[in-house]
Amino acid sequence: MTSSVFFDQLALHFDKQLPFVAYKKPNQLEVKAMLQDSNQLHFTTNFEDSGFVFSPFKNEDNTVLFPLNKSQTISCLHDSTTVDSKKQLSSTINLSAKAKHIKLVEQAIVEIENGRFKKVVISRVETETFPEDNTLLLFKKLLATYKTAMVYCWYHPKVGLWLGATPETLLKVEGNRFLTMSLAGTQQYKNTVDVQWQSKEQEEQQLVTDFIVGSLESSLSSINLGTTETIKAGNLLHLQTKISGLLKPKNGLQSVIAKLHPTPAVCGLPKENAKQFILKNEGYNREYYTGFLGEINIKQAKTRNTNRRNVENNAYGSVKTISHLFVNLRCLQIKDNQALIYVGGGITKDSIPENEWEETVAKSKTVKNLL
Ligand SMILES: C=C(O[C@H]1C=CC=C(C(=O)O)[C@@H]1O)C(=O)O
């Protein structure tokens, strides 16, 4: 399907106020969409369904499902010529938001010093005027700008309208092959990825890696840690370590999600204490920010070898069941013609409150630059 037919179909579905998700996975050219056939709200409880899930930060709350068998699937190749994007932002500072964020970071540091937790992710929400009619244009701008991110636009009339460009995989399961990543530590991108990291960022990311490895030890038959690399996500750099392994039998998607989500990259460590601090003190509802989203249990034909001389072998290509979930970061919600932009950062004993504020400002630009 051509890109213009694809976007016409999306626009039509959106006009009818029917649920849909459109998305492009990192480094891919294909943009896919699932258009649900009615405005019914479906949930998954066991993650054994096939479709696209949208799950909130609070893991006890419902995960919305667009079931594959109740949706039309369409796709196109991304047409990068469609939009011009970035605008320069004026740098007006919301002083009361800044004071509030800094106070909360200071409070978090006191709790860390008191031993309540080692790390907590503190976030906030920024509001900008944004006409809802510009939603699909914003989605096109995100697609054109963030090639290495999972870029999405998700809509359900009974839940809301969300867009984002997230750099973080929560997990990928392909057959019994399992992959996740530890992503944390932030600095601004200044024309090179060859940068030094302070011990604060290194420790912050190591906490995430250790948590993931510890949580998955009983579920994976072997765990491989990749090297820790600097990755670029829009105007930011992060530390990333890939963690992979083979899922042991009887370790379904639901059990690994329960072990991982919310990771210390979005919540903290120990998980429960950090979560209680967040829920009590952040002063707003994160909803789907720092939740997760993506395809679950999608059957995909795998050809063994694309070499033309191996054409016969392709006949033996297998069907794999694939799930690929992403953490909902660098995202915004559109509500009442306003864009609510969600941003946060990991606080440890060495955090400097002013710098933590600056980090959230830099993160907000990922989507704010394109509004
Ligand atoms: C919580 C966010 O980012 C997380 C992911 C990468 C780096 C992070 C950090 O350096 O604090 C955060 O853990 C966000 O972007 O809102």
mmCIF file of C-alpha atoms and ligand atoms in Angstrom:
data_model
loop_
_atom_site.group_PDB
_atom_site.id
_atom_site.type_symbol
_atom_site.label_atom_id
_atom_site.label_comp_id
_atom_site.label_asym_id
_atom_site.label_seq_id
_atom_site.Cartn_x
_atom_site.Cartn_y
_atom_site.Cartn_z
ATOM 1 C CA MET A 1 0.000 0.000 0.000
ATOM 2 C CA THR A 2 1.308 3.485 -0.721
ATOM 3 C CA SER A 3 2.054 5.837 2.126
ATOM 4 C CA SER A 4 -0.735 8.206 1.085
ATOM 5 C CA VAL A 5 -3.379 5.417 1.009
ATOM 6 C CA PHE A 6 -2.084 4.195 4.391
ATOM 7 C CA PHE A 7 -2.464 7.628 5.989
ATOM 8 C CA ASP A 8 -5.870 8.169 4.326
ATOM 9 C CA GLN A 9 -7.090 4.928 5.923
ATOM 10 C CA LEU A 10 -5.734 5.969 9.305
ATOM 11 C CA ALA A 11 -7.375 9.388 9.029
ATOM 12 C CA LEU A 12 -10.707 7.811 8.093
ATOM 13 C CA HIS A 13 -10.551 5.437 11.051
ATOM 14 C CA PHE A 14 -9.602 8.282 13.399
ATOM 15 C CA ASP A 15 -12.500 10.421 12.070
ATOM 16 C CA LYS A 16 -14.868 7.565 12.898
ATOM 17 C CA GLN A 17 -13.357 7.513 16.412
ATOM 18 C CA LEU A 18 -12.370 3.885 16.111
ATOM 19 C CA PRO A 19 -9.323 2.468 17.937
ATOM 20 C CA PHE A 20 -6.045 2.119 16.067
ATOM 21 C CA VAL A 21 -2.304 1.913 16.532
ATOM 22 C CA ALA A 22 0.228 2.880 13.865
ATOM 23 C CA TYR A 23 3.898 2.182 14.482
ATOM 24 C CA LYS A 24 7.358 1.722 13.072
ATOM 25 C CA LYS A 25 9.901 -0.392 14.905
ATOM 26 C CA PRO A 26 13.512 0.816 15.360
ATOM 27 C CA ASN A 27 15.606 0.951 12.185
ATOM 28 C CA GLN A 28 12.794 -0.386 9.998
ATOM 29 C CA LEU A 29 11.205 1.148 6.967
ATOM 30 C CA GLU A 30 7.840 -0.541 7.328
ATOM 31 C CA VAL A 31 5.072 1.378 9.081
ATOM 32 C CA LYS A 32 2.267 -0.884 10.267
ATOM 33 C CA ALA A 33 -1.180 -0.208 11.639
ATOM 34 C CA MET A 34 -3.846 -2.229 13.372
ATOM 35 C CA LEU A 35 -7.330 -0.809 12.911
ATOM 36 C CA GLN A 36 -9.772 -2.295 15.407
ATOM 37 C CA ASP A 37 -13.220 -3.007 13.955
ATOM 38 C CA SER A 38 -15.311 -1.518 16.806
ATOM 39 C CA ASN A 39 -14.838 0.820 19.757
ATOM 40 C CA GLN A 40 -15.043 -2.047 22.235
ATOM 41 C CA LEU A 41 -12.398 -2.002 24.952
ATOM 42 C CA HIS A 42 -10.495 -5.304 25.171
ATOM 43 C CA PHE A 43 -7.977 -6.257 27.817
ATOM 44 C CA THR A 44 -5.455 -9.035 28.104
ATOM 45 C CA THR A 45 -5.032 -10.686 31.472
ATOM 46 C CA ASN A 46 -2.636 -13.508 30.607
ATOM 47 C CA PHE A 47 -0.703 -12.103 27.599
ATOM 48 C CA GLU A 48 -1.592 -15.209 25.614
ATOM 49 C CA ASP A 49 -3.714 -13.296 23.084
ATOM 50 C CA SER A 50 -2.356 -12.144 19.774
ATOM 51 C CA GLY A 51 -2.378 -8.430 19.018
ATOM 52 C CA PHE A 52 -1.027 -5.100 20.250
ATOM 53 C CA VAL A 53 -0.934 -4.214 23.950
ATOM 54 C CA PHE A 54 -0.857 -0.846 25.707
ATOM 55 C CA SER A 55 -0.091 -1.151 29.397
ATOM 56 C CA PRO A 56 0.080 1.478 32.158
ATOM 57 C CA PHE A 57 2.874 2.194 34.647
ATOM 58 C CA LYS A 58 0.822 0.691 37.482
ATOM 59 C CA ASN A 59 1.202 -3.016 36.826
ATOM 60 C CA GLU A 60 -1.974 -3.824 38.764
ATOM 61 C CA ASP A 61 -4.067 -1.824 36.248
ATOM 62 C CA ASN A 62 -5.541 -3.278 33.051
ATOM 63 C CA THR A 63 -3.548 -3.777 29.855
ATOM 64 C CA VAL A 64 -5.487 -2.717 26.765
ATOM 65 C CA LEU A 65 -5.368 -5.123 23.820
ATOM 66 C CA PHE A 66 -6.158 -4.579 20.153
ATOM 67 C CA PRO A 67 -6.860 -8.218 19.247
ATOM 68 C CA LEU A 68 -5.368 -9.264 15.927
ATOM 69 C CA ASN A 69 -8.539 -11.145 14.969
ATOM 70 C CA LYS A 70 -10.693 -8.053 15.548
ATOM 71 C CA SER A 71 -8.467 -5.671 13.624
ATOM 72 C CA GLN A 72 -7.464 -4.956 10.073
ATOM 73 C CA THR A 73 -3.697 -4.847 9.551
ATOM 74 C CA ILE A 74 -2.245 -2.485 6.968
ATOM 75 C CA SER A 75 1.293 -1.361 6.187
ATOM 76 C CA CYS A 76 3.370 0.877 3.948
ATOM 77 C CA LEU A 77 6.985 1.833 3.505
ATOM 78 C CA HIS A 78 7.973 4.988 5.300
ATOM 79 C CA ASP A 79 8.125 7.943 2.962
ATOM 80 C CA SER A 80 10.749 10.220 4.501
ATOM 81 C CA THR A 81 10.116 13.043 2.057
ATOM 82 C CA THR A 82 6.738 13.897 3.537
ATOM 83 C CA VAL A 83 7.452 16.496 6.212
ATOM 84 C CA ASP A 84 9.804 19.130 7.379
ATOM 85 C CA SER A 85 10.028 18.990 11.102
ATOM 86 C CA LYS A 86 12.156 20.665 13.720
ATOM 87 C CA LYS A 87 11.410 24.070 15.103
ATOM 88 C CA GLN A 88 13.600 25.947 17.528
ATOM 89 C CA LEU A 89 12.064 26.248 20.932
ATOM 90 C CA SER A 90 12.158 29.421 22.879
ATOM 91 C CA SER A 91 13.677 28.675 26.236
ATOM 92 C CA THR A 92 11.125 30.078 28.659
ATOM 93 C CA ILE A 93 11.468 28.330 31.983
ATOM 94 C CA ASN A 94 8.475 27.475 34.084
ATOM 95 C CA LEU A 95 9.935 28.533 37.420
ATOM 96 C CA SER A 96 7.285 26.984 39.629
ATOM 97 C CA ALA A 97 7.555 23.639 37.781
ATOM 98 C CA LYS A 98 11.312 23.817 38.201
ATOM 99 C CA ALA A 99 11.101 24.566 41.939
ATOM 100 C CA LYS A 100 8.598 21.733 42.430
ATOM 101 C CA HIS A 101 10.735 19.205 40.537
ATOM 102 C CA ILE A 102 13.910 20.181 42.370
ATOM 103 C CA LYS A 103 12.131 19.908 45.737
ATOM 104 C CA LEU A 104 10.924 16.412 44.908
ATOM 105 C CA VAL A 105 14.401 15.346 43.747
ATOM 106 C CA GLU A 106 15.845 16.661 47.054
ATOM 107 C CA GLN A 107 13.191 14.711 48.955
ATOM 108 C CA ALA A 108 14.086 11.565 46.981
ATOM 109 C CA ILE A 109 17.786 12.014 47.809
ATOM 110 C CA VAL A 110 16.915 12.254 51.528
ATOM 111 C CA GLU A 111 14.971 8.970 51.245
ATOM 112 C CA ILE A 112 17.978 7.374 49.507
ATOM 113 C CA GLU A 113 20.256 8.571 52.307
ATOM 114 C CA ASN A 114 17.771 7.115 54.814
ATOM 115 C CA GLY A 115 18.085 3.766 53.029
ATOM 116 C CA ARG A 116 14.479 3.544 51.762
ATOM 117 C CA PHE A 117 15.660 2.876 48.223
ATOM 118 C CA LYS A 118 18.825 3.143 46.110
ATOM 119 C CA LYS A 119 17.257 4.684 43.054
ATOM 120 C CA VAL A 120 13.933 6.266 42.127
ATOM 121 C CA VAL A 121 12.730 7.731 38.822
ATOM 122 C CA ILE A 122 11.058 11.098 39.326
ATOM 123 C CA SER A 123 8.926 12.485 36.543
ATOM 124 C CA ARG A 124 6.686 15.385 35.659
ATOM 125 C CA VAL A 125 4.283 16.461 32.940
ATOM 126 C CA GLU A 126 4.468 19.569 30.739
ATOM 127 C CA THR A 127 1.473 21.009 28.919
ATOM 128 C CA GLU A 128 1.429 22.732 25.515
ATOM 129 C CA THR A 129 -1.448 23.819 23.323
ATOM 130 C CA PHE A 130 -1.888 21.325 20.501
ATOM 131 C CA PRO A 131 -4.822 20.993 18.073
ATOM 132 C CA GLU A 132 -5.919 17.353 17.937
ATOM 133 C CA ASP A 133 -6.387 17.692 14.141
ATOM 134 C CA ASN A 134 -2.581 17.823 13.820
ATOM 135 C CA THR A 135 -2.119 14.361 15.328
ATOM 136 C CA LEU A 136 -1.265 12.427 12.175
ATOM 137 C CA LEU A 137 1.032 15.201 10.990
ATOM 138 C CA LEU A 138 2.872 14.953 14.309
ATOM 139 C CA PHE A 139 3.119 11.178 13.841
ATOM 140 C CA LYS A 140 4.674 11.750 10.378
ATOM 141 C CA LYS A 141 7.182 14.175 11.891
ATOM 142 C CA LEU A 142 8.138 11.661 14.576
ATOM 143 C CA LEU A 143 8.622 9.009 11.877
ATOM 144 C CA ALA A 144 10.808 11.315 9.821
ATOM 145 C CA THR A 145 12.919 12.403 12.796
ATOM 146 C CA TYR A 146 13.521 9.261 14.870
ATOM 147 C CA LYS A 147 14.711 6.409 12.652
ATOM 148 C CA THR A 148 16.199 4.348 15.508
ATOM 149 C CA ALA A 149 13.194 4.634 17.821
ATOM 150 C CA MET A 150 9.923 2.769 18.108
ATOM 151 C CA VAL A 151 7.618 5.521 16.845
ATOM 152 C CA TYR A 152 3.910 5.116 17.463
ATOM 153 C CA CYS A 153 0.498 6.748 17.512
ATOM 154 C CA TRP A 154 -2.110 4.927 19.639
ATOM 155 C CA TYR A 155 -5.778 5.790 19.976
ATOM 156 C CA HIS A 156 -8.764 4.387 21.764
ATOM 157 C CA PRO A 157 -11.814 6.646 22.240
ATOM 158 C CA LYS A 158 -12.396 5.184 25.725
ATOM 159 C CA VAL A 159 -8.769 5.495 26.832
ATOM 160 C CA GLY A 160 -6.977 8.306 25.039
ATOM 161 C CA LEU A 161 -4.584 9.391 22.336
ATOM 162 C CA TRP A 162 -0.829 8.868 22.768
ATOM 163 C CA LEU A 163 2.250 9.312 20.584
ATOM 164 C CA GLY A 164 5.910 8.690 21.199
ATOM 165 C CA ALA A 165 9.372 7.822 19.960
ATOM 166 C CA THR A 166 10.894 5.491 22.515
ATOM 167 C CA PRO A 167 14.478 4.202 22.517
ATOM 168 C CA GLU A 168 13.845 1.424 25.060
ATOM 169 C CA THR A 169 12.931 -2.211 24.415
ATOM 170 C CA LEU A 170 11.250 -3.854 27.398
ATOM 171 C CA LEU A 171 11.634 -7.295 25.837
ATOM 172 C CA LYS A 172 11.684 -9.205 22.595
ATOM 173 C CA VAL A 173 10.744 -12.871 22.496
ATOM 174 C CA GLU A 174 11.193 -14.853 19.294
ATOM 175 C CA GLY A 175 10.380 -18.524 19.807
ATOM 176 C CA ASN A 176 12.351 -19.166 23.000
ATOM 177 C CA ARG A 177 14.987 -16.519 22.254
ATOM 178 C CA PHE A 178 14.774 -13.630 24.683
ATOM 179 C CA LEU A 179 16.261 -10.146 24.499
ATOM 180 C CA THR A 180 16.013 -7.121 26.729
ATOM 181 C CA MET A 181 18.116 -4.061 27.503
ATOM 182 C CA SER A 182 19.286 -2.028 30.417
ATOM 183 C CA LEU A 183 18.998 1.628 29.433
ATOM 184 C CA ALA A 184 19.813 4.500 31.772
ATOM 185 C CA GLY A 185 22.127 7.457 32.209
ATOM 186 C CA THR A 186 21.603 10.545 30.107
ATOM 187 C CA GLN A 187 23.670 13.307 28.598
ATOM 188 C CA GLN A 188 23.034 15.695 25.734
ATOM 189 C CA TYR A 189 24.280 14.712 22.285
ATOM 190 C CA LYS A 190 26.921 17.161 21.049
ATOM 191 C CA ASN A 191 27.869 15.777 17.623
ATOM 192 C CA THR A 192 29.655 12.676 18.937
ATOM 193 C CA VAL A 193 28.803 9.418 20.702
ATOM 194 C CA ASP A 194 32.415 9.105 21.839
ATOM 195 C CA VAL A 195 31.845 10.555 25.303
ATOM 196 C CA GLN A 196 32.895 10.051 28.912
ATOM 197 C CA TRP A 197 30.335 8.990 31.522
ATOM 198 C CA GLN A 198 30.436 10.086 35.165
ATOM 199 C CA SER A 199 30.295 7.449 37.897
ATOM 200 C CA LYS A 200 26.753 8.641 38.777
ATOM 201 C CA GLU A 201 25.437 7.577 35.356
ATOM 202 C CA GLN A 202 27.491 4.387 35.279
ATOM 203 C CA GLU A 203 26.184 3.314 38.691
ATOM 204 C CA GLU A 204 22.634 4.301 37.793
ATOM 205 C CA GLN A 205 22.737 2.085 34.707
ATOM 206 C CA GLN A 206 24.538 -0.757 36.508
ATOM 207 C CA LEU A 207 21.678 -0.890 39.031
ATOM 208 C CA VAL A 208 19.281 -1.495 36.138
ATOM 209 C CA THR A 209 21.511 -4.181 34.597
ATOM 210 C CA ASP A 210 21.910 -5.993 37.922
ATOM 211 C CA PHE A 211 18.169 -5.882 38.566
ATOM 212 C CA ILE A 212 17.350 -7.311 35.131
ATOM 213 C CA VAL A 213 19.921 -10.091 35.383
ATOM 214 C CA GLY A 214 18.802 -10.965 38.921
ATOM 215 C CA SER A 215 15.122 -10.959 37.947
ATOM 216 C CA LEU A 216 15.605 -13.190 34.904
ATOM 217 C CA GLU A 217 18.075 -15.682 36.334
ATOM 218 C CA SER A 218 15.385 -18.268 37.087
ATOM 219 C CA SER A 219 13.584 -17.749 33.726
ATOM 220 C CA LEU A 220 16.518 -18.000 31.298
ATOM 221 C CA SER A 221 18.696 -21.022 30.698
ATOM 222 C CA SER A 222 21.666 -18.852 29.781
ATOM 223 C CA ILE A 223 22.203 -15.130 30.160
ATOM 224 C CA ASN A 224 24.510 -13.163 27.895
ATOM 225 C CA LEU A 225 25.476 -9.600 28.670
ATOM 226 C CA GLY A 226 26.525 -7.455 25.733
ATOM 227 C CA THR A 227 29.058 -4.689 26.103
ATOM 228 C CA THR A 228 27.776 -1.439 27.537
ATOM 229 C CA GLU A 229 27.513 1.103 24.737
ATOM 230 C CA THR A 230 26.591 4.720 24.265
ATOM 231 C CA ILE A 231 23.487 5.034 22.114
ATOM 232 C CA LYS A 232 21.918 8.123 20.602
ATOM 233 C CA ALA A 233 18.216 8.772 21.117
ATOM 234 C CA GLY A 234 17.227 12.020 19.421
ATOM 235 C CA ASN A 235 19.186 14.843 21.072
ATOM 236 C CA LEU A 236 20.295 12.585 23.938
ATOM 237 C CA LEU A 237 22.809 9.860 24.701
ATOM 238 C CA HIS A 238 22.209 6.897 27.015
ATOM 239 C CA LEU A 239 24.149 3.919 28.312
ATOM 240 C CA GLN A 240 22.770 0.642 27.017
ATOM 241 C CA THR A 241 23.576 -3.011 27.728
ATOM 242 C CA LYS A 242 21.788 -5.752 25.778
ATOM 243 C CA ILE A 243 20.836 -8.827 27.802
ATOM 244 C CA SER A 244 19.817 -12.027 26.044
ATOM 245 C CA GLY A 245 19.164 -15.682 26.722
ATOM 246 C CA LEU A 246 16.913 -18.670 26.131
ATOM 247 C CA LEU A 247 13.580 -18.836 27.904
ATOM 248 C CA LYS A 248 13.150 -21.979 29.964
ATOM 249 C CA PRO A 249 9.981 -23.993 29.306
ATOM 250 C CA LYS A 250 6.884 -22.751 31.170
ATOM 251 C CA ASN A 251 8.225 -19.188 31.325
ATOM 252 C CA GLY A 252 5.513 -17.373 29.437
ATOM 253 C CA LEU A 253 5.329 -13.722 28.464
ATOM 254 C CA GLN A 254 3.198 -12.866 31.485
ATOM 255 C CA SER A 255 5.745 -14.172 33.975
ATOM 256 C CA VAL A 256 8.721 -12.342 32.430
ATOM 257 C CA ILE A 257 6.750 -9.104 32.111
ATOM 258 C CA ALA A 258 5.802 -9.385 35.795
ATOM 259 C CA LYS A 259 9.471 -9.806 36.688
ATOM 260 C CA LEU A 260 10.676 -6.857 34.638
ATOM 261 C CA HIS A 261 7.987 -4.197 34.646
ATOM 262 C CA PRO A 262 8.425 -1.536 35.900
ATOM 263 C CA THR A 263 12.228 -1.748 35.655
ATOM 264 C CA PRO A 264 14.507 0.567 37.669
ATOM 265 C CA ALA A 265 14.951 2.558 34.425
ATOM 266 C CA VAL A 266 11.436 3.937 35.013
ATOM 267 C CA CYS A 267 10.599 3.136 38.643
ATOM 268 C CA GLY A 268 13.483 2.415 41.000
ATOM 269 C CA LEU A 269 15.130 -0.045 43.317
ATOM 270 C CA PRO A 270 13.855 -1.776 45.377
ATOM 271 C CA LYS A 271 10.869 -1.698 43.060
ATOM 272 C CA GLU A 272 8.013 -1.589 45.609
ATOM 273 C CA ASN A 273 9.471 1.140 47.848
ATOM 274 C CA ALA A 274 10.328 3.293 44.846
ATOM 275 C CA LYS A 275 6.878 2.762 43.352
ATOM 276 C CA GLN A 276 5.139 3.765 46.595
ATOM 277 C CA PHE A 277 7.265 6.927 46.763
ATOM 278 C CA ILE A 278 6.357 7.792 43.177
ATOM 279 C CA LEU A 279 2.629 7.194 43.656
ATOM 280 C CA LYS A 280 2.557 9.208 46.873
ATOM 281 C CA ASN A 281 4.755 12.138 45.874
ATOM 282 C CA GLU A 282 4.831 12.804 42.133
ATOM 283 C CA GLY A 283 1.470 14.518 42.380
ATOM 284 C CA TYR A 284 0.010 13.394 39.054
ATOM 285 C CA ASN A 285 -1.026 10.145 37.372
ATOM 286 C CA ARG A 286 1.571 8.753 34.936
ATOM 287 C CA GLU A 287 -1.146 6.662 33.245
ATOM 288 C CA TYR A 288 0.612 4.996 30.265
ATOM 289 C CA TYR A 289 3.909 6.925 30.502
ATOM 290 C CA THR A 290 6.578 4.414 31.679
ATOM 291 C CA GLY A 291 4.150 1.607 30.895
ATOM 292 C CA PHE A 292 4.822 -0.508 27.832
ATOM 293 C CA LEU A 293 3.409 -1.179 24.398
ATOM 294 C CA GLY A 294 3.865 -3.443 21.420
ATOM 295 C CA GLU A 295 3.028 -6.601 19.555
ATOM 296 C CA ILE A 296 2.387 -9.844 21.409
ATOM 297 C CA ASN A 297 2.274 -13.365 20.000
ATOM 298 C CA ILE A 298 2.416 -12.422 16.328
ATOM 299 C CA LYS A 299 3.105 -15.340 14.022
ATOM 300 C CA GLN A 300 5.754 -14.580 11.458
ATOM 301 C CA ALA A 301 7.032 -16.830 8.704
ATOM 302 C CA LYS A 302 10.814 -17.090 8.855
ATOM 303 C CA THR A 303 12.657 -18.095 5.730
ATOM 304 C CA ARG A 304 15.955 -19.743 6.543
ATOM 305 C CA ASN A 305 18.156 -18.242 3.890
ATOM 306 C CA THR A 306 17.535 -15.585 1.300
ATOM 307 C CA ASN A 307 20.432 -16.775 -0.875
ATOM 308 C CA ARG A 308 18.911 -17.683 -4.281
ATOM 309 C CA ARG A 309 20.856 -20.935 -4.409
ATOM 310 C CA ASN A 310 19.036 -22.059 -1.277
ATOM 311 C CA VAL A 311 15.541 -21.615 -2.676
ATOM 312 C CA GLU A 312 14.578 -25.218 -1.834
ATOM 313 C CA ASN A 313 15.640 -24.744 1.779
ATOM 314 C CA ASN A 314 13.258 -21.820 2.104
ATOM 315 C CA ALA A 315 10.402 -24.283 1.812
ATOM 316 C CA TYR A 316 11.422 -25.514 5.284
ATOM 317 C CA GLY A 317 11.315 -22.010 6.790
ATOM 318 C CA SER A 318 9.524 -22.090 10.136
ATOM 319 C CA VAL A 319 6.786 -19.981 11.697
ATOM 320 C CA LYS A 320 7.965 -18.092 14.773
ATOM 321 C CA THR A 321 5.845 -16.447 17.429
ATOM 322 C CA ILE A 322 7.180 -12.990 18.132
ATOM 323 C CA SER A 323 6.476 -10.481 20.894
ATOM 324 C CA HIS A 324 8.207 -7.128 20.947
ATOM 325 C CA LEU A 325 7.453 -4.678 23.735
ATOM 326 C CA PHE A 326 8.798 -1.167 24.287
ATOM 327 C CA VAL A 327 8.846 1.055 27.369
ATOM 328 C CA ASN A 328 6.605 4.069 26.834
ATOM 329 C CA LEU A 329 9.115 6.945 27.050
ATOM 330 C CA ARG A 330 9.565 10.235 25.141
ATOM 331 C CA CYS A 331 5.815 10.271 24.757
ATOM 332 C CA LEU A 332 2.877 12.582 24.981
ATOM 333 C CA GLN A 333 -0.844 12.347 25.434
ATOM 334 C CA ILE A 334 -3.224 14.554 23.478
ATOM 335 C CA LYS A 335 -6.279 15.605 25.449
ATOM 336 C CA ASP A 336 -8.666 18.557 25.048
ATOM 337 C CA ASN A 337 -6.424 20.111 22.370
ATOM 338 C CA GLN A 338 -3.430 20.015 24.671
ATOM 339 C CA ALA A 339 -0.255 17.962 24.512
ATOM 340 C CA LEU A 340 0.774 16.491 27.855
ATOM 341 C CA ILE A 341 4.486 15.695 27.619
ATOM 342 C CA TYR A 342 5.853 13.201 30.141
ATOM 343 C CA VAL A 343 9.492 13.268 31.246
ATOM 344 C CA GLY A 344 11.553 11.848 34.075
ATOM 345 C CA GLY A 345 14.972 10.781 35.202
ATOM 346 C CA GLY A 346 16.687 8.395 37.571
ATOM 347 C CA ILE A 347 17.707 9.792 40.964
ATOM 348 C CA THR A 348 20.568 8.247 42.942
ATOM 349 C CA LYS A 349 22.585 9.412 45.961
ATOM 350 C CA ASP A 350 24.900 11.415 43.667
ATOM 351 C CA SER A 351 22.163 13.286 41.803
ATOM 352 C CA ILE A 352 22.413 17.055 41.534
ATOM 353 C CA PRO A 353 18.831 18.396 41.627
ATOM 354 C CA GLU A 354 19.437 21.278 39.160
ATOM 355 C CA ASN A 355 20.978 18.833 36.640
ATOM 356 C CA GLU A 356 18.040 16.473 37.042
ATOM 357 C CA TRP A 357 15.694 19.319 36.122
ATOM 358 C CA GLU A 358 17.822 20.124 33.048
ATOM 359 C CA GLU A 359 17.704 16.471 32.034
ATOM 360 C CA THR A 360 13.903 16.486 31.995
ATOM 361 C CA VAL A 361 13.943 19.712 29.956
ATOM 362 C CA ALA A 362 16.258 18.063 27.398
ATOM 363 C CA LYS A 363 14.061 14.967 27.279
ATOM 364 C CA SER A 364 10.917 17.013 26.707
ATOM 365 C CA LYS A 365 12.469 18.397 23.507
ATOM 366 C CA THR A 366 12.292 14.974 21.843
ATOM 367 C CA VAL A 367 8.601 15.533 21.206
ATOM 368 C CA LYS A 368 8.209 19.252 21.965
ATOM 369 C CA ASN A 369 10.462 20.262 19.041
ATOM 370 C CA LEU A 370 7.919 18.740 16.679
ATOM 371 C CA LEU A 371 4.636 20.111 18.010
HETATM 372 C C1 LIG B 1 12.390 8.009 32.501
HETATM 373 C C2 LIG B 1 12.908 8.398 31.345
HETATM 374 O O1 LIG B 1 14.092 7.869 30.836
HETATM 375 C C3 LIG B 1 14.695 6.697 31.390
HETATM 376 C C4 LIG B 1 15.400 6.027 30.273
HETATM 377 C C5 LIG B 1 16.689 6.348 29.933
HETATM 378 C C6 LIG B 1 17.449 7.174 30.773
HETATM 379 C C7 LIG B 1 16.972 7.566 31.981
HETATM 380 C C8 LIG B 1 17.791 8.405 32.895
HETATM 381 O O2 LIG B 1 18.942 8.748 32.549
HETATM 382 O O3 LIG B 1 17.321 8.801 33.954
HETATM 383 C C9 LIG B 1 15.663 7.078 32.491
HETATM 384 O O4 LIG B 1 15.912 5.978 33.303
HETATM 385 C C10 LIG B 1 12.254 9.384 30.479
HETATM 386 O O5 LIG B 1 12.747 9.628 29.377
HETATM 387 O O6 LIG B 1 11.205 9.935 30.877
#
